[in-house]
Short mmCIF file of C-alpha atoms and ligand atoms in Angstrom, two decimals:
data_model
loop_
_atom_site.label_atom_id
_atom_site.label_comp_id
_atom_site.label_asym_id
_atom_site.label_seq_id
_atom_site.Cartn_x
_atom_site.Cartn_y
_atom_site.Cartn_z
CA MET L 24 -0.12 16.78 11.66
CA PRO L 25 2.15 14.46 10.03
CA GLN L 26 0.55 12.06 7.48
CA ILE L 27 0.19 8.39 7.18
CA ALA L 28 -0.14 6.65 3.67
CA LEU L 29 -0.98 3.08 3.12
CA ALA L 30 1.35 1.76 0.95
CA PRO L 31 0.29 0.25 -2.55
CA MET L 32 0.55 -3.60 -2.51
CA GLU L 33 -0.11 -5.68 -5.72
CA GLY L 34 -2.28 -8.70 -5.07
CA VAL L 35 -2.72 -7.42 -1.39
CA VAL L 36 -3.99 -4.40 -1.02
CA ASP L 37 -7.24 -4.34 -2.96
CA TYR L 38 -10.65 -2.47 -2.50
CA PRO L 39 -11.58 -4.74 0.44
CA LEU L 40 -8.59 -4.19 2.63
CA ARG L 41 -8.16 -0.44 1.58
CA THR L 42 -11.72 -0.22 2.96
CA LEU L 43 -11.26 -2.16 6.12
CA LEU L 44 -8.05 -0.64 7.29
CA THR L 45 -9.26 3.06 6.42
CA ARG L 46 -12.28 2.47 8.48
CA LEU L 47 -10.32 1.36 11.31
CA GLY L 48 -8.67 4.69 11.11
CA GLY L 49 -4.81 6.33 11.59
CA ILE L 50 -4.36 6.31 7.77
CA ASP L 51 -4.45 9.62 6.07
CA SER L 52 -4.22 8.07 2.18
CA CYS L 53 -3.96 4.97 0.18
CA VAL L 54 -2.75 4.17 -3.26
CA THR L 55 -4.17 1.54 -5.31
CA GLU L 56 -2.02 -1.48 -6.60
CA PHE L 57 -0.28 -0.36 -9.84
CA VAL L 58 -2.28 -0.08 -13.30
CA ARG L 59 -0.04 -1.50 -16.20
CA VAL L 60 0.28 1.14 -19.27
CA THR L 61 1.77 0.22 -22.45
CA ASN L 62 0.90 2.11 -25.50
CA LEU L 63 -2.93 2.99 -25.34
CA THR L 64 -5.42 5.05 -23.24
CA LEU L 65 -6.92 2.42 -20.91
CA PRO L 66 -10.54 1.96 -20.99
CA ARG L 67 -12.55 3.45 -17.93
CA LYS L 68 -13.39 -0.39 -16.74
CA VAL L 69 -9.41 -1.00 -16.36
CA PHE L 70 -9.21 1.68 -14.04
CA THR L 71 -12.73 1.25 -11.91
CA ARG L 72 -11.67 -2.48 -11.67
CA LEU L 73 -8.58 -1.85 -9.64
CA CYS L 74 -9.94 1.74 -7.99
CA PRO L 75 -13.69 0.89 -7.38
CA GLU L 76 -13.37 4.01 -5.25
CA LEU L 77 -13.69 6.18 -8.56
CA LEU L 78 -17.39 4.95 -9.03
CA ALA L 79 -18.61 6.76 -5.96
CA ILE L 80 -17.23 10.24 -6.56
CA LYS L 81 -18.32 13.02 -4.64
CA ASP L 82 -15.38 15.38 -5.20
CA ILE L 83 -11.96 12.63 -5.61
CA SER L 84 -11.77 9.29 -5.20
CA ARG L 85 -11.95 8.16 -1.70
CA THR L 86 -12.58 4.92 0.40
CA PRO L 87 -15.90 4.64 2.11
CA SER L 88 -14.39 6.20 5.22
CA GLY L 89 -13.48 8.96 3.07
CA THR L 90 -9.75 8.35 2.72
CA PRO L 91 -8.41 9.64 -0.34
CA VAL L 92 -7.13 7.22 -2.94
CA ALA L 93 -4.37 7.78 -5.78
CA VAL L 94 -4.15 5.66 -8.53
CA GLN L 95 -0.68 4.28 -9.05
CA LEU L 96 0.36 3.75 -13.00
CA LEU L 97 3.55 1.58 -14.14
CA GLY L 98 5.29 1.89 -17.65
CA GLY L 99 7.96 3.65 -19.16
CA ASN L 100 6.58 5.61 -22.02
CA PRO L 101 6.05 9.19 -21.17
CA GLU L 102 3.44 9.66 -23.67
CA TRP L 103 1.10 7.05 -22.72
CA ILE L 104 1.75 7.40 -18.87
CA ALA L 105 0.72 11.27 -19.46
CA ARG L 106 -2.23 10.28 -21.33
CA ASN L 107 -3.58 7.60 -18.81
CA GLY L 108 -2.91 10.02 -16.16
CA ARG L 109 -4.80 12.50 -17.66
CA LYS L 110 -8.04 10.00 -18.25
CA VAL L 111 -7.77 8.94 -14.58
CA ALA L 112 -7.60 12.36 -13.36
CA GLN L 113 -10.62 13.37 -15.42
CA LEU L 114 -12.23 10.10 -13.76
CA GLY L 115 -11.52 11.82 -10.31
CA ALA L 116 -8.47 10.18 -8.90
CA ALA L 117 -7.33 11.66 -5.62
CA ALA L 118 -3.74 11.89 -7.28
CA VAL L 119 -1.93 10.18 -10.17
CA ASP L 120 1.04 8.32 -8.66
CA ILE L 121 4.02 6.65 -10.93
CA ASN L 122 5.65 3.73 -10.05
CA PHE L 123 9.46 3.47 -10.26
CA GLY L 124 10.22 1.03 -7.67
CA CYS L 125 8.55 -2.52 -8.83
CA PRO L 126 11.59 -5.16 -8.62
CA ALA L 127 9.74 -8.01 -10.43
CA LYS L 128 11.31 -9.52 -13.72
CA THR L 129 8.43 -9.61 -15.58
CA VAL L 130 7.52 -5.90 -15.03
CA ASN L 131 10.94 -4.60 -15.36
CA ARG L 132 11.43 -6.86 -18.67
CA HIS L 133 8.33 -4.71 -20.10
CA ASP L 134 10.21 -1.49 -19.20
CA GLY L 135 8.44 -0.60 -15.91
CA GLY L 136 9.21 -0.25 -12.27
CA ALA L 137 12.73 -0.01 -10.85
CA CYS L 138 14.48 -0.59 -14.02
CA LEU L 139 13.72 3.00 -14.93
CA LEU L 140 15.89 4.21 -12.04
CA GLN L 141 18.64 3.28 -14.31
CA THR L 142 18.07 6.38 -15.92
CA PRO L 143 17.16 9.32 -14.48
CA GLU L 144 16.40 11.23 -17.36
CA ARG L 145 13.71 8.54 -18.36
CA VAL L 146 12.27 9.18 -14.78
CA TYR L 147 12.45 12.82 -15.29
CA ASN L 148 10.70 12.63 -19.00
CA ILE L 149 7.71 10.22 -17.47
CA ILE L 150 7.13 12.63 -14.51
CA LYS L 151 7.27 15.97 -17.00
CA ALA L 152 5.06 14.59 -19.42
CA THR L 153 2.41 13.48 -17.07
CA ARG L 154 2.61 16.95 -14.90
CA ASP L 155 2.11 18.67 -18.17
CA LEU L 156 -0.79 16.99 -19.36
CA VAL L 157 -2.75 16.10 -15.96
CA PRO L 158 -5.01 18.92 -14.72
CA ALA L 159 -3.23 21.18 -12.34
CA ASP L 160 -5.44 20.60 -9.51
CA THR L 161 -4.59 16.70 -9.50
CA PRO L 162 -1.34 16.12 -7.73
CA VAL L 163 1.22 14.02 -9.66
CA SER L 164 3.41 11.71 -7.25
CA ALA L 165 6.23 9.41 -7.96
CA LYS L 166 7.36 6.36 -5.77
CA ILE L 167 11.01 5.65 -5.96
CA ARG L 168 13.79 3.07 -4.51
CA LEU L 169 17.12 4.34 -3.93
CA GLY L 170 18.63 3.00 -6.97
CA TYR L 171 18.79 0.02 -9.34
CA SER L 172 21.79 -2.18 -8.77
CA ASP L 173 23.05 -0.06 -5.97
CA ARG L 174 22.03 3.03 -3.91
CA LYS L 175 24.59 5.45 -5.44
CA PRO L 176 22.09 7.56 -7.79
CA TYR L 177 19.35 8.23 -5.32
CA LEU L 178 19.96 12.29 -5.27
CA GLU L 179 20.08 12.19 -8.93
CA ILE L 180 16.92 9.85 -9.51
CA ALA L 181 15.09 12.44 -6.83
CA GLN L 182 16.35 15.62 -8.17
CA ALA L 183 14.90 14.39 -11.80
CA ALA L 184 11.72 13.56 -10.05
CA ALA L 185 11.18 16.81 -8.32
CA GLU L 186 12.67 19.19 -11.42
CA ALA L 187 9.97 17.30 -13.50
CA GLY L 188 7.50 18.76 -11.32
CA ALA L 189 6.44 15.72 -8.87
CA ASN L 190 4.13 17.16 -6.01
CA ARG L 191 5.29 14.52 -3.78
CA LEU L 192 7.83 12.06 -3.62
CA THR L 193 7.64 8.72 -1.70
CA VAL L 194 11.14 6.75 -1.31
CA HIS L 195 11.42 3.00 -0.29
CA ALA L 196 14.73 3.36 1.48
CA ARG L 197 16.68 0.33 -0.42
CA SER L 198 18.02 -0.14 -3.99
CA LYS L 199 16.15 -2.78 -6.23
CA ALA L 200 19.00 -5.03 -5.57
CA ASP L 201 18.46 -4.54 -1.80
CA GLY L 202 15.03 -6.29 -2.43
CA TYR L 203 13.36 -6.46 1.24
CA ARG L 204 16.35 -7.08 3.26
CA PRO L 205 16.60 -4.90 6.43
CA PRO L 206 17.77 -2.43 7.02
CA ALA L 207 15.99 0.36 5.42
CA TYR L 208 18.35 3.21 4.58
CA TRP L 209 16.21 5.92 6.04
CA ASP L 210 19.40 8.01 6.26
CA CYS L 211 19.42 8.51 2.55
CA VAL L 212 15.93 9.72 2.30
CA GLY L 213 17.02 12.15 4.54
CA HIS L 214 19.56 13.17 2.55
CA ILE L 215 17.04 13.58 -0.15
CA ASN L 216 14.78 15.24 1.95
CA SER L 217 17.25 18.17 3.13
CA LEU L 218 17.90 18.81 -0.77
CA LEU L 219 14.30 19.07 -2.30
CA ASN L 220 11.91 21.44 -1.92
CA ILE L 221 8.44 19.34 -2.58
CA PRO L 222 7.24 16.91 0.17
CA VAL L 223 9.34 13.81 0.65
CA VAL L 224 7.70 10.79 2.18
CA VAL L 225 9.88 8.25 4.12
CA ASN L 226 8.98 4.48 3.29
CA GLY L 227 10.29 0.94 4.27
CA ASP L 228 10.38 -1.09 7.60
CA ILE L 229 8.07 0.57 9.81
CA TRP L 230 6.59 -2.11 12.05
CA SER L 231 6.02 -0.16 15.05
CA VAL L 232 5.84 3.00 16.91
CA ALA L 233 9.21 2.83 17.63
CA ASP L 234 10.59 2.37 14.10
CA TYR L 235 8.26 5.24 13.23
CA GLN L 236 9.77 7.65 15.38
CA ARG L 237 13.21 6.39 14.15
CA ALA L 238 12.15 6.60 10.67
CA ARG L 239 11.08 10.27 11.05
CA ALA L 240 14.38 11.06 13.04
CA GLU L 241 16.57 9.65 10.73
CA SER L 242 14.87 10.80 7.58
CA GLY L 243 13.56 14.34 8.91
CA CYS L 244 10.55 13.50 6.73
CA THR L 245 7.24 14.56 8.44
CA ASP L 246 5.04 11.93 6.36
CA VAL L 247 5.57 8.36 6.30
CA MET L 248 4.18 5.31 4.11
CA ILE L 249 3.77 1.94 5.52
CA GLY L 250 2.67 -1.47 3.88
CA ARG L 251 3.61 -4.63 5.42
CA GLY L 252 3.71 -2.68 9.23
CA LEU L 253 -0.26 -1.84 8.53
CA LEU L 254 -0.51 -5.50 7.34
CA SER L 255 0.85 -7.03 10.36
CA CYS L 256 -0.68 -4.80 12.76
CA PRO L 257 -3.85 -3.13 11.27
CA ASP L 258 -4.16 -0.65 14.00
CA LEU L 259 -0.44 0.86 13.76
CA GLY L 260 -1.62 4.15 12.65
CA LEU L 261 -3.90 4.55 15.26
CA GLN L 262 -0.98 3.59 17.67
CA ILE L 263 1.36 6.04 16.32
CA LYS L 264 -1.69 8.89 16.39
CA ALA L 265 -2.11 8.04 19.69
CA SER L 266 1.38 8.41 20.66
CA LEU L 267 1.57 11.62 18.73
CA ALA L 268 -1.39 13.14 20.57
CA GLY L 269 0.00 11.79 23.96
CA GLN L 270 -2.89 9.83 24.21
CA GLN L 271 -3.21 6.12 25.94
CA TYR L 272 -4.49 3.67 23.46
CA GLN L 273 -5.19 0.11 23.89
CA PRO L 274 -3.80 -2.03 21.07
CA LEU L 275 -6.36 -4.28 19.24
CA THR L 276 -6.16 -8.00 20.40
CA TRP L 277 -5.78 -11.19 18.09
CA LEU L 278 -9.50 -11.85 18.32
CA GLN L 279 -10.54 -8.16 17.47
CA VAL L 280 -8.33 -8.33 14.34
CA ALA L 281 -9.58 -11.92 13.49
CA ALA L 282 -13.12 -10.45 13.43
CA LEU L 283 -12.03 -8.03 10.68
CA VAL L 284 -10.10 -10.61 9.09
CA ARG L 285 -13.43 -12.94 8.59
CA GLU L 286 -15.00 -9.57 7.23
CA HIS L 287 -12.47 -9.17 5.03
CA TYR L 288 -12.62 -12.80 4.02
CA GLU L 289 -16.39 -12.52 3.54
CA VAL L 290 -16.57 -9.26 1.45
CA SER L 291 -13.40 -10.71 -0.70
CA LYS L 292 -15.33 -14.07 -1.39
CA PRO L 293 -17.27 -13.15 -4.36
CA LEU L 294 -14.92 -11.48 -5.85
CA PHE L 295 -12.38 -13.83 -6.77
CA PRO L 296 -13.06 -17.60 -8.88
CA LYS L 297 -13.79 -20.47 -6.36
CA LYS L 298 -10.37 -22.15 -7.03
CA TYR L 299 -8.63 -18.98 -5.44
CA LEU L 300 -10.97 -18.84 -2.15
CA GLY L 301 -9.19 -18.44 0.85
CA ASN L 302 -5.94 -16.91 -0.84
CA ARG L 303 -6.31 -13.55 -0.07
CA LEU L 304 -7.35 -14.60 3.71
CA LYS L 305 -4.31 -16.67 3.58
CA GLN L 306 -1.92 -13.89 2.47
CA TRP L 307 -3.12 -11.31 5.18
CA LEU L 308 -2.65 -13.95 7.66
CA ALA L 309 0.75 -14.87 6.20
CA HIS L 310 1.28 -11.20 7.53
CA LEU L 311 -0.69 -10.84 10.83
CA LYS L 312 1.60 -13.75 12.09
CA ARG L 313 4.59 -11.68 12.43
CA HIS L 314 2.68 -9.91 14.99
CA TYR L 315 -0.04 -12.15 16.48
CA PRO L 316 0.78 -15.52 17.67
CA GLY L 317 -2.51 -16.25 17.22
CA ALA L 318 -2.71 -15.57 13.58
CA GLN L 319 0.17 -17.99 13.32
CA LEU L 320 -2.03 -20.76 14.74
CA PHE L 321 -4.80 -20.07 12.91
CA PHE L 322 -2.86 -20.02 9.51
CA ASP L 323 -1.73 -23.39 10.28
CA LYS L 324 -5.02 -24.52 10.45
CA VAL L 325 -6.45 -22.71 7.42
CA LYS L 326 -3.62 -23.01 5.21
CA THR L 327 -4.43 -26.33 3.47
CA LEU L 328 -8.09 -25.76 3.43
CA ARG L 329 -9.88 -25.35 0.11
CA THR L 330 -13.56 -25.41 0.65
CA GLU L 331 -15.97 -22.40 1.90
CA ALA L 332 -17.29 -24.84 4.68
CA GLU L 333 -13.93 -25.74 5.83
CA ILE L 334 -12.80 -22.28 5.95
CA ASP L 335 -16.08 -21.42 7.71
CA ALA L 336 -15.81 -23.81 10.49
CA CYS L 337 -12.40 -22.70 11.19
CA PHE L 338 -13.61 -19.20 11.59
CA HIS L 339 -16.47 -20.35 13.93
CA ALA L 340 -14.26 -22.06 16.11
CA LEU L 341 -12.28 -19.36 16.50
CA LEU L 342 -14.60 -16.32 16.81
CA GLY L 343 -17.75 -18.21 18.46
CA PRO L 344 -20.10 -16.20 19.76
CA TYR L 345 -18.29 -12.87 18.40
CA LEU L 346 -18.75 -14.42 14.64
CA HIS L 347 -21.50 -11.98 13.46
CA GLU L 348 -20.57 -9.26 15.60
CA PRO L 349 -19.24 -5.89 13.77
CA TYR L 350 -16.18 -4.95 14.77
CA LEU L 351 -16.13 -1.90 17.36
CA PRO L 352 -13.07 -0.04 17.80
CA GLY L 353 -12.16 1.41 21.18
CA PRO L 354 -11.73 0.42 24.59
CA SER L 355 -14.98 -1.12 25.38
CA THR L 356 -14.15 -3.93 22.82
CA ALA L 357 -10.37 -4.08 24.02
CA ALA L 358 -11.31 -6.09 26.85
CA ARG L 359 -11.57 -9.38 25.17
CA SER L 360 -8.30 -11.48 25.71
CA ASP L 361 -6.49 -13.35 23.19
C1 FMN K 416 3.32 -7.81 -2.32
C2 FMN K 416 4.11 -6.46 -2.27
C3 FMN K 416 3.56 -6.01 -3.28
C4 FMN K 416 3.54 -4.57 -3.33
N1 FMN K 416 2.99 -3.82 -4.81
C5 FMN K 416 3.47 -2.56 -4.89
C6 FMN K 416 2.66 -1.93 -5.81
O1 FMN K 416 1.95 -1.82 -6.70
N2 FMN K 416 3.42 -0.42 -6.41
C7 FMN K 416 4.20 0.00 -5.39
O2 FMN K 416 4.65 1.09 -5.72
N3 FMN K 416 4.77 -0.68 -4.65
C8 FMN K 416 4.45 -1.83 -4.18
N4 FMN K 416 5.18 -2.49 -3.32
C9 FMN K 416 6.24 -1.81 -2.55
C10 FMN K 416 5.44 -1.22 -1.32
O3 FMN K 416 4.50 -0.31 -1.57
C11 FMN K 416 6.51 -0.95 -0.17
O4 FMN K 416 7.39 0.29 -0.75
C12 FMN K 416 7.52 -1.77 0.28
O5 FMN K 416 6.78 -3.08 1.13
C13 FMN K 416 8.26 -1.29 1.74
O6 FMN K 416 7.37 -0.92 2.83
P1 FMN K 416 6.89 -1.47 4.17
O7 FMN K 416 8.21 -1.53 4.90
O8 FMN K 416 6.35 -0.68 4.90
O9 FMN K 416 6.35 -2.78 3.57
C14 FMN K 416 4.68 -4.08 -2.93
C15 FMN K 416 5.47 -4.87 -1.93
C16 FMN K 416 4.97 -5.88 -1.73
C17 FMN K 416 5.75 -6.69 -0.26
#
């Protein structure tokens, strides 16, 4: 069965959001926000803070609904990435993923993320050292872009990752210089996929079932990774799975999604200092408004609010009698109107 991974998104796809989205369904795996590695083995608490799924281990790190969670590392030093990879594997990480795609200036200035794509041998050295040190039963994967200043070196980079022993390669189908500007170059991922003998996962600009079909057709990849598409349309994975199975599916209404948003807000509240109250809520709404006009209206209402009482009142006005009703997926609740 083709797999759908929830993309890592620093500052957005955190434990509460992974919990909620994987409970909803249609997602086969997730990746944590990146853990920055310098020249030390990080203490356990750094990993469990970004990946609380490591605390409730039965076999490997999984969200409460059972979806495996890989831990992502970021940095340029092979030895220390490898040592931290081994440590987090010993803590039970479902997989160790290495970030070669982050375009942030501060990250690149500190020798991590997309800047490493400029030297494929460094990509090779980091993955090789990590694969050598991490126990064989823990997969080591890498997430790359197509290049740094342009897309020319994508094959060289991908081959370096595969030759170093990566068990899986996710390709965000743009260069660092492309930023997040459309289009995503799924055909380049197709070229990579046709030459590598490891699973290649296509990523970038999958916003709908139709995009999913095109991305798979153009890349030839079986598996995809989706970030912003799942934030703006939380049941996109369910929509895709239903279309693959030839089943009818009733997409969530805005009110159903709003109930999820409120749950996320409640769970996140105690995790952040009061002065940041509502930040994660506003961030998620900023994605949701792409798909739901109701999210735009709600975002406009809450965007300047700071206090708990004001935000709670907005949710009350929006959700009314459904305020404390747990979200139930499926057609029985799909009848509510927007
Ligand atoms: C706010 C934000 C944070 C991100 N953080 C990470 C990260 O921590 N690690 C990573 O590998 N990619 C990160 N990405 C890139 C995404 O994982 C993904 O590759 C990119 O958004 C393209 O996929 P999409 O079009 O499905 O969103 C981030 C992207 C965004 C927009």
